[in-house]
CSV table of C-alpha atoms and ligand atoms in Angstrom, one decimal:
chain,number,residue,atom,x,y,z
A,235,MET,CA,-9.8,27.8,33.8
A,236,LEU,CA,-12.2,28.4,36.6
A,237,LYS,CA,-14.9,29.5,34.1
A,238,LEU,CA,-14.4,26.3,32.1
A,239,HIS,CA,-15.2,24.4,35.3
A,240,GLU,CA,-18.2,26.6,36.0
A,241,HIS,CA,-19.6,25.9,32.6
A,242,ASP,CA,-19.0,22.1,32.8
A,243,ALA,CA,-16.4,22.0,30.1
A,244,VAL,CA,-14.3,20.2,32.7
A,245,LYS,CA,-16.2,18.0,35.0
A,246,PHE,CA,-15.1,15.8,38.0
A,247,GLY,CA,-17.0,12.9,39.4
A,248,SER,CA,-17.5,9.4,38.2
A,249,PHE,CA,-18.0,9.0,34.5
A,250,THR,CA,-18.6,5.7,32.9
A,251,LEU,CA,-16.8,5.6,29.6
A,252,LYS,CA,-18.2,3.3,26.8
A,253,SER,CA,-15.5,0.9,27.7
A,254,GLY,CA,-16.9,0.5,31.2
A,255,ILE,CA,-13.9,2.3,32.6
A,256,GLU,CA,-14.6,4.7,35.4
A,257,SER,CA,-13.0,8.1,34.8
A,258,PRO,CA,-12.8,10.8,37.5
A,259,ILE,CA,-12.5,13.6,34.9
A,260,TYR,CA,-14.3,14.6,31.7
A,261,PHE,CA,-13.7,17.3,29.1
A,262,ASP,CA,-16.2,18.7,26.7
A,263,LEU,CA,-14.9,21.9,25.2
A,264,ARG,CA,-17.7,21.9,22.7
A,265,VAL,CA,-20.0,23.6,25.3
A,266,ILE,CA,-18.1,26.8,25.2
A,267,VAL,CA,-19.9,28.0,22.1
A,268,SER,CA,-22.9,28.5,24.3
A,269,PHE,CA,-21.1,31.0,26.4
A,270,PRO,CA,-19.9,34.1,24.5
A,271,ASP,CA,-18.1,35.5,27.5
A,272,LEU,CA,-16.2,32.2,27.8
A,273,MET,CA,-15.4,32.1,24.1
A,274,ARG,CA,-14.0,35.6,24.4
A,275,GLU,CA,-11.9,34.6,27.3
A,276,VAL,CA,-10.6,31.4,25.7
A,277,SER,CA,-9.7,33.2,22.5
A,278,ALA,CA,-7.9,35.9,24.4
A,279,GLN,CA,-5.9,33.4,26.4
A,280,LEU,CA,-4.9,31.5,23.2
A,281,TRP,CA,-3.9,34.8,21.6
A,282,GLN,CA,-1.8,35.8,24.6
A,283,ALA,CA,-0.1,32.4,24.5
A,284,THR,CA,1.0,33.1,20.9
A,285,GLN,CA,2.2,36.6,21.9
A,286,ARG,CA,4.1,35.3,24.9
A,287,ALA,CA,5.8,32.8,22.7
A,288,GLY,CA,6.7,35.5,20.1
A,289,ILE,CA,5.4,33.4,17.2
A,290,SER,CA,5.0,35.0,13.8
A,291,PHE,CA,2.5,33.7,11.2
A,292,ASP,CA,0.5,34.8,8.2
A,293,VAL,CA,-2.7,32.8,8.8
A,294,MET,CA,-4.4,30.6,11.3
A,295,CYS,CA,-6.3,27.4,11.0
A,296,GLY,CA,-8.4,25.7,13.7
A,297,VAL,CA,-8.5,21.9,14.0
A,298,PRO,CA,-12.0,20.9,13.1
A,299,TYR,CA,-14.5,21.1,14.8
A,300,THR,CA,-14.3,22.6,18.3
A,301,ALA,CA,-11.4,24.9,17.5
A,302,LEU,CA,-13.0,26.4,14.4
A,303,PRO,CA,-15.2,28.9,16.2
A,304,ILE,CA,-12.3,29.7,18.6
A,305,ALA,CA,-10.0,30.4,15.6
A,306,THR,CA,-12.8,32.6,14.1
A,307,CYS,CA,-13.0,34.7,17.3
A,308,ILE,CA,-9.3,35.3,17.3
A,309,SER,CA,-9.2,36.0,13.6
A,310,VAL,CA,-11.9,38.7,13.9
A,311,LYS,CA,-10.6,40.3,17.1
A,312,GLU,CA,-6.9,40.3,16.1
A,313,ASN,CA,-7.4,40.8,12.4
A,314,VAL,CA,-5.5,37.7,11.4
A,315,PRO,CA,-6.7,35.9,8.3
A,316,MET,CA,-8.0,32.3,8.8
A,317,LEU,CA,-8.3,29.1,6.8
A,318,ILE,CA,-10.7,26.2,7.1
A,319,ARG,CA,-9.6,22.7,6.8
A,320,ARG,CA,-12.2,20.2,5.6
A,321,LYS,CA,-12.5,17.0,7.7
A,322,GLU,CA,-14.3,14.9,5.2
A,323,ALA,CA,-11.6,13.3,3.1
A,324,LYS,CA,-13.4,10.4,1.6
A,325,ASP,CA,-16.0,12.0,-0.5
A,326,TYR,CA,-14.0,14.8,-1.7
A,327,GLY,CA,-11.4,12.9,-3.7
A,328,THR,CA,-9.0,15.4,-5.2
A,329,LYS,CA,-11.1,18.4,-4.3
A,330,LYS,CA,-9.8,21.2,-2.0
A,331,MET,CA,-9.1,20.3,1.6
A,332,ILE,CA,-8.2,23.9,2.6
A,333,GLU,CA,-10.6,26.7,2.1
A,334,GLY,CA,-9.5,30.4,2.1
A,335,ASN,CA,-6.8,32.5,0.6
A,336,PHE,CA,-3.2,31.7,1.0
A,337,ALA,CA,0.1,31.6,-0.9
A,338,LYS,CA,2.6,28.8,-1.1
A,339,GLY,CA,5.2,29.4,1.6
A,340,ASP,CA,2.8,31.2,4.0
A,341,THR,CA,3.2,30.3,7.6
A,342,CYS,CA,0.1,28.9,9.4
A,343,LEU,CA,-0.6,28.7,13.1
A,344,ILE,CA,-2.7,25.8,14.2
A,345,VAL,CA,-5.3,26.4,16.9
A,346,GLU,CA,-6.7,23.5,19.0
A,347,ASP,CA,-8.8,23.1,22.1
A,348,VAL,CA,-7.3,20.0,23.7
A,349,VAL,CA,-4.2,18.0,22.7
A,350,THR,CA,-3.8,14.4,23.8
A,351,SER,CA,-1.5,12.5,21.4
A,352,GLY,CA,-1.4,15.3,18.8
A,353,THR,CA,-2.8,13.2,15.9
A,354,SER,CA,-5.6,15.6,15.1
A,355,VAL,CA,-3.2,18.5,15.0
A,356,LEU,CA,-0.9,16.5,12.7
A,357,GLU,CA,-3.7,15.7,10.3
A,358,THR,CA,-4.4,19.4,9.9
A,359,VAL,CA,-0.6,20.1,9.6
A,360,GLN,CA,-0.4,17.5,6.8
A,361,SER,CA,-3.3,19.1,4.9
A,362,LEU,CA,-1.7,22.5,5.1
A,363,THR,CA,1.8,21.3,4.1
A,364,ASN,CA,0.3,19.3,1.2
A,365,VAL,CA,-0.8,22.7,-0.3
A,366,GLY,CA,2.7,24.2,0.2
A,367,MET,CA,2.1,26.0,3.6
A,368,VAL,CA,4.7,26.1,6.4
A,369,VAL,CA,3.6,25.1,9.9
A,370,LYS,CA,5.9,25.5,12.9
A,371,ASP,CA,3.6,26.2,15.8
A,372,ALA,CA,0.3,25.1,17.3
A,373,VAL,CA,-1.5,26.8,20.2
A,374,VAL,CA,-3.7,24.8,22.4
A,375,LEU,CA,-6.0,25.6,25.4
A,376,LEU,CA,-5.4,22.4,27.3
A,377,ASP,CA,-2.5,20.0,27.0
A,378,ARG,CA,-3.5,16.6,28.5
A,379,GLU,CA,0.2,15.8,28.9
A,380,GLN,CA,-0.2,12.4,27.2
A,381,GLY,CA,2.6,12.6,24.6
A,382,GLY,CA,1.2,15.2,22.2
A,383,ARG,CA,3.9,17.7,22.8
A,384,GLN,CA,6.6,15.1,22.0
A,385,ASN,CA,4.8,13.7,19.0
A,386,LEU,CA,4.4,17.2,17.5
A,387,GLU,CA,8.1,18.0,18.3
A,388,VAL,CA,9.1,15.0,16.1
A,389,LYS,CA,7.4,16.7,13.2
A,390,GLY,CA,9.0,20.0,13.9
A,391,ILE,CA,5.9,21.6,15.5
A,392,ASN,CA,6.2,23.6,18.7
A,393,LEU,CA,3.2,23.3,21.0
A,394,HIS,CA,2.2,26.3,23.1
A,395,SER,CA,-0.4,25.6,25.7
A,396,VAL,CA,-2.4,27.9,27.8
A,397,CYS,CA,-2.6,25.3,30.5
A,398,GLY,CA,-1.4,21.7,31.2
A,399,ILE,CA,-3.6,19.3,33.0
A,400,SER,CA,-1.3,19.3,36.1
A,401,GLU,CA,-1.6,23.1,36.3
A,402,LEU,CA,-5.4,22.9,35.8
A,403,LEU,CA,-5.7,20.6,38.8
A,404,ASP,CA,-3.5,22.9,40.8
A,405,ILE,CA,-5.7,25.9,39.9
A,406,LEU,CA,-8.9,24.2,40.7
A,407,CYS,CA,-7.5,22.8,43.9
A,408,GLY,CA,-6.2,26.2,44.9
A,409,ALA,CA,-9.6,27.8,44.3
A,410,GLY,CA,-11.3,25.2,46.4
A,411,ARG,CA,-13.2,23.9,43.4
A,412,ILE,CA,-11.9,20.4,44.0
A,413,ASP,CA,-10.3,18.8,47.0
A,414,SER,CA,-6.7,17.4,47.0
A,415,GLU,CA,-8.1,13.9,47.0
A,416,THR,CA,-10.0,14.4,43.7
A,417,ALA,CA,-6.8,16.0,42.2
A,418,ALA,CA,-4.8,13.0,43.3
A,419,LYS,CA,-7.4,10.6,41.9
A,420,VAL,CA,-7.2,12.3,38.5
A,421,ARG,CA,-3.4,12.3,38.5
A,422,GLN,CA,-3.4,8.6,39.2
A,423,PHE,CA,-6.1,7.9,36.6
A,424,LEU,CA,-4.1,9.8,33.9
A,425,ALA,CA,-0.9,8.1,34.8
A,426,SER,CA,-2.5,4.7,34.5
A,427,ALA,CA,-4.4,5.8,31.3
A,428,ASN,CA,-1.0,6.7,29.8
A,429,GLU,CA,0.3,3.3,30.6
A,430,VAL,CA,-2.6,1.5,28.8
A,431,LYS,CA,-2.7,4.2,26.1
A,432,VAL,CA,-6.2,5.5,26.5
A,433,PRO,CA,-7.6,6.8,23.2
A,434,GLN,CA,-6.9,10.3,22.3
A,435,SER,CA,-10.4,11.3,21.4
A,436,LYS,CA,-13.0,12.3,23.9
A,437,PRO,CA,-15.2,9.8,25.7
A,438,CYS,CA,-18.8,10.0,25.0
A,439,GLU,CA,-21.6,9.4,27.4
A,440,ASP,CA,-25.1,8.3,26.4
A,441,GLY,CA,-26.4,6.5,29.4
A,442,GLY,CA,-23.7,3.8,29.3
A,443,GLN,CA,-25.2,2.1,26.2
A,444,PRO,CA,-22.5,0.2,24.3
A,445,CYS,CA,-21.3,2.1,21.3
A,446,LYS,CA,-22.8,0.5,18.1
A,447,LYS,CA,-19.5,0.7,16.3
A,448,GLN,CA,-17.8,-1.3,19.0
A,449,LYS,CA,-17.4,-5.0,19.1
A,450,LYS,CA,-15.1,-7.1,21.2
A,451,MET,CA,-12.0,-7.5,19.2
A,452,LEU,CA,-9.3,-10.2,19.3
A,453,THR,CA,-5.8,-9.0,19.6
A,454,TYR,CA,-3.1,-9.7,17.0
A,455,GLN,CA,-1.6,-12.3,19.3
A,456,GLN,CA,-4.9,-14.1,19.7
A,457,ARG,CA,-5.5,-14.0,16.0
A,458,ALA,CA,-2.0,-15.4,15.4
A,459,ALA,CA,-2.9,-18.3,17.6
A,460,LEU,CA,-6.1,-19.0,15.6
A,461,CYS,CA,-4.4,-18.9,12.2
A,462,THR,CA,-3.5,-22.1,10.5
A,463,HIS,CA,-2.1,-20.1,7.4
A,464,PRO,CA,1.6,-20.0,8.1
A,465,VAL,CA,2.1,-16.5,6.6
A,466,ALA,CA,-0.9,-15.0,8.4
A,467,LYS,CA,0.3,-16.5,11.7
A,468,ARG,CA,3.7,-15.0,11.2
A,469,LEU,CA,2.5,-11.6,10.2
A,470,PHE,CA,0.1,-11.3,13.2
A,471,THR,CA,3.0,-12.4,15.4
A,472,ILE,CA,5.3,-9.7,14.0
A,473,MET,CA,2.5,-7.1,14.4
A,474,HIS,CA,2.2,-8.0,18.0
A,475,GLU,CA,5.9,-8.2,18.7
A,476,LYS,CA,6.9,-5.1,16.9
A,477,ARG,CA,3.8,-3.1,17.9
A,478,SER,CA,3.3,-2.2,14.3
A,479,ASN,CA,0.4,-2.5,11.8
A,480,LEU,CA,2.3,-0.4,9.3
A,481,ALA,CA,3.2,-1.6,5.8
A,482,PHE,CA,5.5,0.7,3.8
A,483,SER,CA,4.9,0.9,0.1
A,484,VAL,CA,8.4,1.6,-1.1
A,485,ASP,CA,7.6,2.8,-4.7
A,486,VAL,CA,11.0,3.9,-5.9
A,487,THR,CA,12.7,3.0,-9.1
A,488,SER,CA,16.2,2.4,-7.8
A,489,ALA,CA,17.1,-0.8,-6.1
A,490,THR,CA,19.8,0.9,-4.0
A,491,GLN,CA,17.4,3.5,-2.8
A,492,LEU,CA,14.8,0.8,-2.0
A,493,LEU,CA,17.3,-1.2,0.1
A,494,GLN,CA,18.3,2.0,1.9
A,495,PHE,CA,14.7,2.8,2.7
A,496,ALA,CA,14.1,-0.9,3.8
A,497,ASP,CA,17.0,-0.7,6.2
A,498,ASP,CA,16.0,2.8,7.6
A,499,ILE,CA,12.3,2.2,7.9
A,500,GLY,CA,12.5,-1.6,8.6
A,501,PRO,CA,12.4,-1.3,12.4
A,502,TYR,CA,9.0,0.3,12.4
A,503,ILE,CA,7.0,-1.8,9.9
A,504,CYS,CA,5.5,-5.3,9.8
A,505,LEU,CA,5.5,-5.5,6.0
A,506,LEU,CA,7.4,-3.9,3.1
A,507,LYS,CA,5.4,-3.6,-0.1
A,508,THR,CA,7.2,-3.6,-3.5
A,509,HIS,CA,6.5,-3.1,-7.2
A,510,VAL,CA,9.7,-4.7,-8.5
A,511,ASP,CA,8.7,-4.1,-12.1
A,512,ILE,CA,9.3,-0.3,-11.6
A,513,LEU,CA,13.0,-0.9,-10.6
A,514,GLU,CA,15.5,0.1,-13.2
A,515,ASP,CA,18.3,-2.0,-11.8
A,516,PHE,CA,16.6,-5.2,-10.6
A,517,SER,CA,19.1,-8.1,-9.9
A,518,GLN,CA,19.3,-11.3,-8.0
A,519,ASP,CA,21.8,-9.5,-5.7
A,520,PHE,CA,19.0,-7.0,-4.8
A,521,VAL,CA,16.7,-9.9,-3.9
A,522,THR,CA,19.4,-11.4,-1.6
A,523,ARG,CA,20.0,-8.1,0.1
A,524,LEU,CA,16.3,-7.4,0.5
A,525,GLN,CA,15.7,-10.8,2.1
A,526,ALA,CA,18.7,-10.2,4.5
A,527,THR,CA,17.2,-6.8,5.5
A,528,ALA,CA,13.8,-8.3,6.0
A,529,LYS,CA,15.3,-10.9,8.3
A,530,LYS,CA,17.4,-8.3,10.1
A,531,HIS,CA,14.4,-6.1,10.9
A,532,ASN,CA,11.8,-8.9,11.1
A,533,PHE,CA,9.3,-7.8,8.4
A,534,LEU,CA,7.7,-9.7,5.6
A,535,ILE,CA,7.8,-8.8,1.9
A,536,PHE,CA,4.7,-8.2,-0.2
A,537,GLU,CA,5.1,-7.9,-3.9
A,538,ASP,CA,2.1,-5.9,-5.1
A,539,ARG,CA,1.9,-7.8,-8.5
A,540,LYS,CA,-1.9,-7.9,-8.8
A,541,PHE,CA,-2.0,-11.1,-10.8
A,542,ALA,CA,-5.0,-11.1,-13.1
A,543,ASP,CA,-4.9,-13.8,-15.8
A,544,ILE,CA,-5.8,-17.5,-16.3
A,545,GLY,CA,-4.3,-19.9,-13.8
A,546,GLN,CA,-1.7,-21.3,-16.1
A,547,THR,CA,-0.3,-17.9,-17.0
A,548,VAL,CA,-0.2,-16.4,-13.5
A,549,LEU,CA,1.6,-19.5,-12.4
A,550,LYS,CA,4.4,-18.8,-14.9
A,551,GLN,CA,4.4,-15.1,-14.0
A,552,TYR,CA,4.8,-16.1,-10.4
A,553,ILE,CA,7.7,-18.6,-10.7
A,554,SER,CA,9.7,-17.5,-13.8
A,555,GLY,CA,10.8,-14.5,-15.8
A,556,LEU,CA,13.2,-12.0,-14.6
A,557,TYR,CA,11.7,-11.6,-11.1
A,558,ARG,CA,10.9,-15.1,-9.9
A,559,ILE,CA,8.5,-13.5,-7.4
A,560,CYS,CA,7.6,-16.8,-5.6
A,561,ASP,CA,11.3,-17.2,-4.6
A,562,TRP,CA,11.3,-14.1,-2.3
A,563,ALA,CA,7.9,-12.5,-1.8
A,564,HIS,CA,6.1,-13.9,1.3
A,565,ILE,CA,2.9,-12.4,0.0
A,566,VAL,CA,1.4,-11.5,-3.4
A,567,ASN,CA,-2.0,-10.4,-4.4
A,568,ALA,CA,-4.5,-11.2,-7.1
A,569,HIS,CA,-7.5,-9.7,-8.8
A,570,ILE,CA,-10.5,-12.0,-8.8
A,571,VAL,CA,-11.8,-10.9,-12.2
A,572,PRO,CA,-10.5,-14.2,-13.9
A,573,GLY,CA,-12.4,-16.4,-11.3
A,574,PRO,CA,-10.9,-18.9,-8.9
A,575,GLY,CA,-8.5,-20.2,-11.5
A,576,VAL,CA,-6.1,-17.3,-10.7
A,577,ILE,CA,-5.9,-18.6,-7.1
A,578,HIS,CA,-5.6,-22.2,-8.1
A,579,GLY,CA,-2.7,-21.4,-10.5
A,580,LEU,CA,-0.7,-19.4,-7.9
A,581,SER,CA,-1.4,-21.8,-5.1
A,582,LYS,CA,0.2,-24.7,-7.0
A,583,VAL,CA,3.6,-23.4,-5.9
A,584,GLY,CA,2.5,-20.8,-3.3
A,585,VAL,CA,1.1,-23.5,-0.9
A,586,PRO,CA,4.1,-25.8,-0.9
A,587,LYS,CA,6.5,-22.8,-0.6
A,588,GLU,CA,4.4,-21.5,2.3
A,589,ARG,CA,3.5,-18.2,0.6
A,590,GLY,CA,0.3,-16.1,1.1
A,591,CYS,CA,-2.1,-14.4,-1.2
A,592,LEU,CA,-4.3,-11.4,-0.7
A,593,LEU,CA,-7.4,-11.0,-2.9
A,594,ILE,CA,-8.2,-7.5,-4.1
A,595,GLY,CA,-11.7,-7.0,-2.6
A,596,GLN,CA,-11.8,-3.2,-3.0
A,597,MET,CA,-9.5,-0.5,-4.3
A,598,SER,CA,-8.6,2.9,-3.0
A,599,SER,CA,-8.9,4.6,-6.4
A,600,GLN,CA,-11.8,6.8,-7.3
A,601,GLY,CA,-14.5,5.1,-9.4
A,602,SER,CA,-13.2,1.6,-8.6
A,603,LEU,CA,-15.5,-1.1,-9.9
A,604,ALA,CA,-14.5,-3.5,-7.1
A,605,THR,CA,-17.6,-2.9,-5.0
A,606,GLY,CA,-20.8,-4.7,-4.0
A,607,GLU,CA,-21.3,-8.2,-5.4
A,608,TYR,CA,-17.7,-8.2,-6.7
A,609,THR,CA,-16.4,-7.7,-3.2
A,610,THR,CA,-18.7,-10.3,-1.8
A,611,ALA,CA,-17.4,-12.8,-4.4
A,612,ALA,CA,-13.8,-12.0,-3.3
A,613,VAL,CA,-14.8,-13.0,0.3
A,614,LYS,CA,-16.4,-16.3,-0.9
A,615,MET,CA,-13.3,-17.1,-3.0
A,616,ALA,CA,-11.0,-16.4,0.0
A,617,GLU,CA,-13.1,-18.7,2.2
A,618,GLU,CA,-13.0,-21.5,-0.4
A,619,ASN,CA,-9.2,-21.2,-0.8
A,620,SER,CA,-8.0,-20.4,2.7
A,621,ASN,CA,-5.0,-22.7,2.5
A,622,PHE,CA,-3.4,-20.0,0.2
A,623,VAL,CA,-5.5,-16.8,0.6
A,624,MET,CA,-4.7,-15.1,3.9
A,625,GLY,CA,-6.8,-11.9,3.5
A,626,PHE,CA,-7.7,-8.9,1.4
A,627,ILE,CA,-6.6,-5.7,0.0
A,628,CYS,CA,-9.6,-3.5,0.8
A,629,GLN,CA,-10.9,-0.3,2.2
A,630,GLY,CA,-12.7,-1.7,5.2
A,631,SER,CA,-13.4,-5.0,7.0
A,632,LEU,CA,-15.0,-7.5,4.7
A,633,THR,CA,-15.5,-10.5,7.0
A,634,ASP,CA,-15.6,-11.1,10.8
A,635,ASP,CA,-13.4,-14.2,10.4
A,636,PRO,CA,-10.4,-13.3,12.5
A,637,ARG,CA,-8.0,-15.5,10.5
A,638,PHE,CA,-8.3,-13.2,7.4
A,639,ILE,CA,-6.2,-10.1,7.5
A,640,HIS,CA,-7.4,-6.8,6.0
A,641,MET,CA,-4.9,-4.4,4.4
A,642,ALA,CA,-5.7,-1.0,3.2
A,643,PRO,CA,-3.8,1.2,0.8
A,644,GLY,CA,-4.8,4.9,0.4
A,645,VAL,CA,-3.6,6.0,3.8
A,646,GLN,CA,-2.1,9.4,4.5
A,647,LEU,CA,-2.2,11.8,7.4
A,648,GLY,CA,-4.1,14.9,6.2
A,649,GLY,CA,-4.1,14.0,2.5
A,650,SER,CA,-7.3,13.7,0.5
A,651,GLY,CA,-5.9,12.2,-2.8
A,652,ASP,CA,-3.6,12.7,-5.7
A,653,GLN,CA,-4.3,14.0,-9.2
A,654,LEU,CA,-4.6,10.5,-10.7
A,655,GLY,CA,-7.5,9.1,-8.6
A,656,GLN,CA,-5.9,8.0,-5.4
A,657,GLN,CA,-8.0,8.6,-2.3
A,658,TYR,CA,-6.7,8.8,1.2
A,659,ASN,CA,-8.0,8.1,4.7
A,660,SER,CA,-6.0,8.7,7.9
A,661,PRO,CA,-4.6,5.7,9.9
A,662,ALA,CA,-7.3,6.3,12.6
A,663,GLN,CA,-10.1,6.3,10.1
A,664,MET,CA,-8.8,3.1,8.5
A,665,VAL,CA,-8.2,1.2,11.7
A,666,THR,CA,-10.8,2.4,14.1
A,667,GLU,CA,-13.7,3.3,11.8
A,668,LYS,CA,-13.1,0.9,8.9
A,669,ARG,CA,-11.6,-1.9,10.9
A,670,VAL,CA,-8.6,-2.7,8.7
A,671,ASP,CA,-5.7,-4.5,10.2
A,672,VAL,CA,-2.7,-3.2,8.2
A,673,ILE,CA,-2.3,0.4,6.9
A,674,ILE,CA,-0.3,0.6,3.7
A,675,VAL,CA,1.5,4.0,3.4
A,676,GLY,CA,3.7,5.0,0.4
A,677,ARG,CA,4.1,8.7,-0.4
A,678,GLY,CA,3.0,9.8,3.1
A,679,ILE,CA,6.4,8.5,4.2
A,680,LEU,CA,8.5,8.6,0.9
A,681,ASN,CA,7.8,12.3,0.3
A,682,ALA,CA,8.2,13.4,3.9
A,683,GLU,CA,11.1,15.6,4.8
A,684,ASP,CA,12.2,13.1,7.4
A,685,PRO,CA,10.9,9.6,6.3
A,686,VAL,CA,12.1,7.8,9.4
A,687,ALA,CA,10.5,10.1,11.9
A,688,THR,CA,7.3,10.1,9.7
A,689,ALA,CA,7.3,6.3,9.6
A,690,LYS,CA,7.5,6.2,13.4
A,691,LEU,CA,4.5,8.6,13.5
A,692,TYR,CA,2.5,6.4,11.2
A,693,GLN,CA,3.5,3.3,13.3
A,694,HIS,CA,2.3,5.1,16.4
A,695,ALA,CA,-0.9,6.4,14.8
A,696,GLY,CA,-1.8,3.0,13.4
A,697,PHE,CA,-1.0,1.0,16.5
A,698,GLU,CA,-2.7,3.4,18.8
A,699,ALA,CA,-5.9,3.2,16.7
A,700,TYR,CA,-5.6,-0.6,17.1
A,701,GLU,CA,-5.1,-0.5,20.8
A,702,ASN,CA,-8.1,1.7,21.2
A,703,LEU,CA,-10.2,-1.0,19.5
A,704,SER,CA,-8.7,-3.9,21.3
A,705,ASN,CA,-9.1,-2.2,24.6
A,706,ASN,CA,-12.7,-1.9,23.5
A,707,LEU,CA,-12.8,1.7,24.4
A,708,CYS,CA,-15.1,4.2,22.9
A,709,PHE,CA,-13.7,7.0,20.8
A,710,CYS,CA,-16.6,8.7,19.2
A,711,THR,CA,-15.4,11.8,17.4
A,712,ILE,CA,-17.1,15.1,17.3
B,2217,5BU,P1,0.6,5.9,-1.9
B,2217,5BU,O1,1.8,6.6,-2.2
B,2217,5BU,O2,0.4,5.8,-0.3
B,2217,5BU,O3,-0.6,6.5,-2.5
B,2217,5BU,O4,0.8,4.4,-2.4
B,2217,5BU,C1,-0.1,3.4,-2.4
B,2217,5BU,C2,0.4,2.1,-2.9
B,2217,5BU,O5,-0.6,1.1,-2.8
B,2217,5BU,C3,0.8,2.1,-4.3
B,2217,5BU,O6,1.9,1.2,-4.5
B,2217,5BU,C4,-0.3,1.5,-5.1
B,2217,5BU,O7,0.1,0.8,-6.2
B,2217,5BU,C5,-0.9,0.6,-4.1
B,2217,5BU,N1,-2.4,0.4,-4.1
B,2217,5BU,C6,-3.3,1.4,-4.0
B,2217,5BU,O8,-2.9,2.6,-3.8
B,2217,5BU,N2,-4.6,1.2,-4.1
B,2217,5BU,C7,-5.1,0.0,-4.3
B,2217,5BU,O9,-6.4,-0.1,-4.3
B,2217,5BU,C8,-4.2,-1.1,-4.5
B,2217,5BU,C9,-2.9,-0.8,-4.4
B,2217,5BU,BR1,-4.9,-2.8,-4.8
């Protein structure tokens, strides 16, 4: 720990974060690659931590990027095979996320440099479990003691740390490297940072210039106040009150199972997305019970019907037939390929019934044609029909108008895609990098061993990413 301080991997002083917040401590573990003796020491300490904990595993995987060389050092020295996890999900589609040799059922140890909330570790865990590996333990050099241990525990991962931040302060204080006043200042800063949920990633410093990616952002509450669209206003209010920007796509074929999921996951979501035409036992009773569950847990219902016909036909599809979607779905969506008539048809009953519509501006599937001018046309159509259109299904922010809400499907922790063209991004990528408001998660929750705990995790990851933005903090990743 003293050497880390010597080599400026841990610094004390006054650091202006991009947000303008003054921080008395700064970590940059990336520098250790420049000091072979320190790399050896860090790797040895991590290995000893695994030995002390008596963990057994078949392979190791470092969380990209800082922990990759550390894991490599341990692998070579201790003769333990290693895997590499790709970080770039977007361009790889269904291609391999994990490189190296392994067999289904192999146990993998995660190696990380610093843990804050644990999201980066969990993304790596998800990639590994997606290919059939078992992950029970993660070893970390420094635990910032900001909830990571608890978040990992929820997912059944034990965190073994070489050092916690409190201990680090004690060591440095004891060695006379910092005075007790500095240590107290850091403890106080971390306590208040925990209260306001400081971003988990590392602050960057480049002369205090504002980060290009950052723009002052309105909160959900402020956006609710700006909205005249009744459904958008209600949804932003729910997102603010429930601290959730998570929509759950409950793609099951049994109405009973759907209702059970709605009741179990309901407390953690702002929106439940359905495909009622896949239900084998749809009934009016199901509708009544779904509405009661939505009321009980305060979420809205979005039927992902993707209307795509002439106005007259979509109007009939919306109000009649077996499903009578307009009677119960607060929100529906539409393709813009038929032109504005599709919106005019739906809005005939949608507006008087105070329903909302999302236009499909982009899709998450590989090779989607909804790009470029098509997407621009969707924004124009939304602006021209804002009494009914409340936002977009998209893969990134399409307009700065804060009254429109952006919802993104194709969200999973650690997944890259499925075999049929679906492509995934993580909650943080969607919310902080791509600036979407609502993350839509289906199989990430449905296929989890513990769907309720996993829904909580997605809620936390999505909302934390939003808070990072709305606090206007910098969270450049390495
Ligand atoms: P998944 O299990 O998280 O992959 O489910 C995604 C859901 O979102 C599923 O119901 C899709 O029909 C839906 N979806 C999508 O994945 N991509 C899109 O571009 C659109 C909808 Br539009």
